[in-house]
Amino acid sequence: MAQITCQFVRPDKLIYEGPVASLVLATHTGELGVWPGHAAEICALGDGVVRLTRLPEDGGGVDKVIISGGYAEIDNDVVIILADHARWSDDIEPAVVRETRAKAEADRDALAESDHRRAYYENKIAWCDLLLKHAE
């Protein structure tokens, strides 16, 4: 069976490296399906879910990774995903995410409206909201 070699990286660690049957990327313009033999392409990733379909010999099924931002390079049977933020969907602890979100809101609200550091907290809050939306 044809397969794709996938390397999935976020800034602090390698998320996944190995073969997949296919995958679906979350881009700024919608979802992009990738199968073996896909034309070369580089695309900007948006906010959403990347779905990795395992090979039948690896048990089949679909693994989901929640992402926010980044890029993907597709070249025939190789896909390299460089995500700004990424977390396995089954690795989300809603209580921890809610606590992190509440702290980010408090830290943001402690800053003046004109303080440029508020953007950091706004992004953190948006990431928490995305994780909570897709928590399994």
mmCIF file of C-alpha atoms in Angstrom:
data_model
loop_
_atom_site.group_PDB
_atom_site.id
_atom_site.type_symbol
_atom_site.label_atom_id
_atom_site.label_comp_id
_atom_site.label_asym_id
_atom_site.label_seq_id
_atom_site.Cartn_x
_atom_site.Cartn_y
_atom_site.Cartn_z
ATOM 1 C CA MET A 1 0.000 0.000 0.000
ATOM 2 C CA ALA A 2 1.228 3.487 -0.818
ATOM 3 C CA GLN A 3 2.008 5.680 2.134
ATOM 4 C CA ILE A 4 3.118 9.161 3.136
ATOM 5 C CA THR A 5 6.069 9.874 5.381
ATOM 6 C CA CYS A 6 4.882 12.510 7.841
ATOM 7 C CA GLN A 7 6.935 14.669 10.162
ATOM 8 C CA PHE A 8 4.868 16.823 12.530
ATOM 9 C CA VAL A 9 6.768 19.425 14.554
ATOM 10 C CA ARG A 10 5.871 22.219 16.948
ATOM 11 C CA PRO A 11 8.434 24.705 18.353
ATOM 12 C CA ASP A 12 9.277 22.691 21.458
ATOM 13 C CA LYS A 13 9.110 19.102 20.193
ATOM 14 C CA LEU A 14 8.458 16.520 17.521
ATOM 15 C CA ILE A 15 4.784 15.487 17.665
ATOM 16 C CA TYR A 16 4.898 12.590 15.200
ATOM 17 C CA GLU A 17 7.245 11.040 12.707
ATOM 18 C CA GLY A 18 6.328 8.031 10.625
ATOM 19 C CA PRO A 19 4.115 6.642 7.885
ATOM 20 C CA VAL A 20 0.442 7.494 7.369
ATOM 21 C CA ALA A 21 -2.045 6.412 4.713
ATOM 22 C CA SER A 22 -3.323 9.981 4.213
ATOM 23 C CA LEU A 23 -3.916 13.189 6.116
ATOM 24 C CA VAL A 24 -6.165 16.216 6.128
ATOM 25 C CA LEU A 25 -4.642 19.606 6.915
ATOM 26 C CA ALA A 26 -6.495 22.589 8.396
ATOM 27 C CA THR A 27 -5.476 25.557 6.236
ATOM 28 C CA HIS A 28 -6.583 29.193 6.171
ATOM 29 C CA THR A 29 -8.775 28.446 3.157
ATOM 30 C CA GLY A 30 -10.288 25.176 4.396
ATOM 31 C CA GLU A 31 -9.271 21.560 4.613
ATOM 32 C CA LEU A 32 -6.661 20.055 2.298
ATOM 33 C CA GLY A 33 -6.562 16.295 1.793
ATOM 34 C CA VAL A 34 -3.160 14.754 1.104
ATOM 35 C CA TRP A 35 -2.687 11.284 -0.378
ATOM 36 C CA PRO A 36 0.435 9.564 -1.726
ATOM 37 C CA GLY A 37 1.667 11.194 -4.925
ATOM 38 C CA HIS A 38 0.301 14.651 -4.041
ATOM 39 C CA ALA A 39 1.769 17.513 -6.056
ATOM 40 C CA ALA A 40 4.441 19.639 -4.389
ATOM 41 C CA GLU A 41 2.903 22.459 -2.381
ATOM 42 C CA ILE A 42 3.524 24.708 0.597
ATOM 43 C CA CYS A 43 0.479 25.925 2.496
ATOM 44 C CA ALA A 44 -0.251 28.120 5.500
ATOM 45 C CA LEU A 45 -2.050 26.355 8.322
ATOM 46 C CA GLY A 46 -4.996 27.866 10.143
ATOM 47 C CA ASP A 47 -6.814 26.908 13.334
ATOM 48 C CA GLY A 48 -8.414 23.481 13.446
ATOM 49 C CA VAL A 49 -7.773 19.768 13.352
ATOM 50 C CA VAL A 50 -5.190 17.820 11.361
ATOM 51 C CA ARG A 51 -6.385 14.241 10.826
ATOM 52 C CA LEU A 52 -3.759 11.535 10.327
ATOM 53 C CA THR A 53 -5.093 8.264 8.917
ATOM 54 C CA ARG A 54 -2.986 5.351 10.101
ATOM 55 C CA LEU A 55 -1.982 2.519 7.789
ATOM 56 C CA PRO A 56 -4.064 -0.688 8.038
ATOM 57 C CA GLU A 57 -1.018 -2.576 9.323
ATOM 58 C CA ASP A 58 -0.730 0.032 12.100
ATOM 59 C CA GLY A 59 -4.323 -0.575 13.174
ATOM 60 C CA GLY A 60 -6.040 1.910 10.886
ATOM 61 C CA GLY A 61 -8.097 4.674 12.442
ATOM 62 C CA VAL A 62 -7.611 8.406 12.581
ATOM 63 C CA ASP A 63 -5.478 10.424 15.004
ATOM 64 C CA LYS A 64 -6.392 14.081 15.523
ATOM 65 C CA VAL A 65 -4.049 16.959 16.330
ATOM 66 C CA ILE A 66 -5.428 20.394 17.212
ATOM 67 C CA ILE A 67 -3.323 23.116 15.560
ATOM 68 C CA SER A 68 -3.085 26.865 15.359
ATOM 69 C CA GLY A 69 -0.921 28.417 12.680
ATOM 70 C CA GLY A 70 2.190 27.266 10.908
ATOM 71 C CA TYR A 71 3.064 25.809 7.524
ATOM 72 C CA ALA A 72 3.054 22.464 5.759
ATOM 73 C CA GLU A 73 5.335 21.368 2.939
ATOM 74 C CA ILE A 74 4.039 18.592 0.723
ATOM 75 C CA ASP A 75 6.405 16.903 -1.721
ATOM 76 C CA ASN A 76 5.061 13.767 -3.382
ATOM 77 C CA ASP A 77 5.047 11.213 -0.541
ATOM 78 C CA VAL A 78 6.548 13.392 2.205
ATOM 79 C CA VAL A 79 4.711 15.937 4.372
ATOM 80 C CA ILE A 80 6.466 18.172 6.890
ATOM 81 C CA ILE A 81 4.149 20.081 9.224
ATOM 82 C CA LEU A 82 5.591 22.994 11.208
ATOM 83 C CA ALA A 83 2.826 24.091 13.567
ATOM 84 C CA ASP A 84 2.943 27.154 15.818
ATOM 85 C CA HIS A 85 0.758 25.305 18.355
ATOM 86 C CA ALA A 86 -0.206 21.621 18.289
ATOM 87 C CA ARG A 87 -1.679 19.140 20.751
ATOM 88 C CA TRP A 88 -3.081 15.614 20.337
ATOM 89 C CA SER A 89 -6.858 15.775 20.813
ATOM 90 C CA ASP A 90 -6.762 13.030 23.433
ATOM 91 C CA ASP A 91 -4.111 14.931 25.426
ATOM 92 C CA ILE A 92 -6.353 17.860 26.375
ATOM 93 C CA GLU A 93 -7.307 18.235 30.035
ATOM 94 C CA PRO A 94 -10.250 20.680 30.013
ATOM 95 C CA ALA A 95 -9.852 21.641 33.693
ATOM 96 C CA VAL A 96 -6.196 22.578 33.159
ATOM 97 C CA VAL A 97 -7.036 24.504 29.975
ATOM 98 C CA ARG A 98 -9.819 26.424 31.751
ATOM 99 C CA GLU A 99 -7.413 27.324 34.566
ATOM 100 C CA THR A 100 -4.770 28.476 32.071
ATOM 101 C CA ARG A 101 -7.388 30.535 30.225
ATOM 102 C CA ALA A 102 -8.601 32.211 33.429
ATOM 103 C CA LYS A 103 -5.024 33.135 34.401
ATOM 104 C CA ALA A 104 -4.357 34.539 30.916
ATOM 105 C CA GLU A 105 -7.526 36.655 31.138
ATOM 106 C CA ALA A 106 -6.517 37.990 34.549
ATOM 107 C CA ASP A 107 -2.988 38.790 33.350
ATOM 108 C CA ARG A 108 -4.360 40.514 30.242
ATOM 109 C CA ASP A 109 -6.889 42.515 32.238
ATOM 110 C CA ALA A 110 -4.149 43.699 34.618
ATOM 111 C CA LEU A 111 -2.476 45.491 31.687
ATOM 112 C CA ALA A 112 -3.488 48.861 30.289
ATOM 113 C CA GLU A 113 -5.608 48.798 27.118
ATOM 114 C CA SER A 114 -2.704 50.380 25.213
ATOM 115 C CA ASP A 115 -0.120 47.808 26.388
ATOM 116 C CA HIS A 116 1.158 45.769 23.438
ATOM 117 C CA ARG A 117 1.687 42.720 25.697
ATOM 118 C CA ARG A 118 -2.086 42.199 25.722
ATOM 119 C CA ALA A 119 -1.734 40.546 22.285
ATOM 120 C CA TYR A 120 0.230 37.672 23.838
ATOM 121 C CA TYR A 121 -2.592 36.957 26.268
ATOM 122 C CA GLU A 122 -5.247 37.340 23.572
ATOM 123 C CA ASN A 123 -3.460 34.646 21.534
ATOM 124 C CA LYS A 124 -3.172 32.398 24.592
ATOM 125 C CA ILE A 125 -6.885 32.796 25.315
ATOM 126 C CA ALA A 126 -7.757 31.983 21.682
ATOM 127 C CA TRP A 127 -5.573 28.833 21.833
ATOM 128 C CA CYS A 128 -7.322 27.737 25.036
ATOM 129 C CA ASP A 129 -10.718 28.326 23.397
ATOM 130 C CA LEU A 130 -9.679 26.182 20.418
ATOM 131 C CA LEU A 131 -8.495 23.369 22.703
ATOM 132 C CA LEU A 132 -11.730 23.442 24.690
ATOM 133 C CA LYS A 133 -13.781 23.359 21.493
ATOM 134 C CA HIS A 134 -12.061 20.156 20.371
ATOM 135 C CA ALA A 135 -11.533 18.410 23.722
ATOM 136 C CA GLU A 136 -12.618 14.780 23.564
#
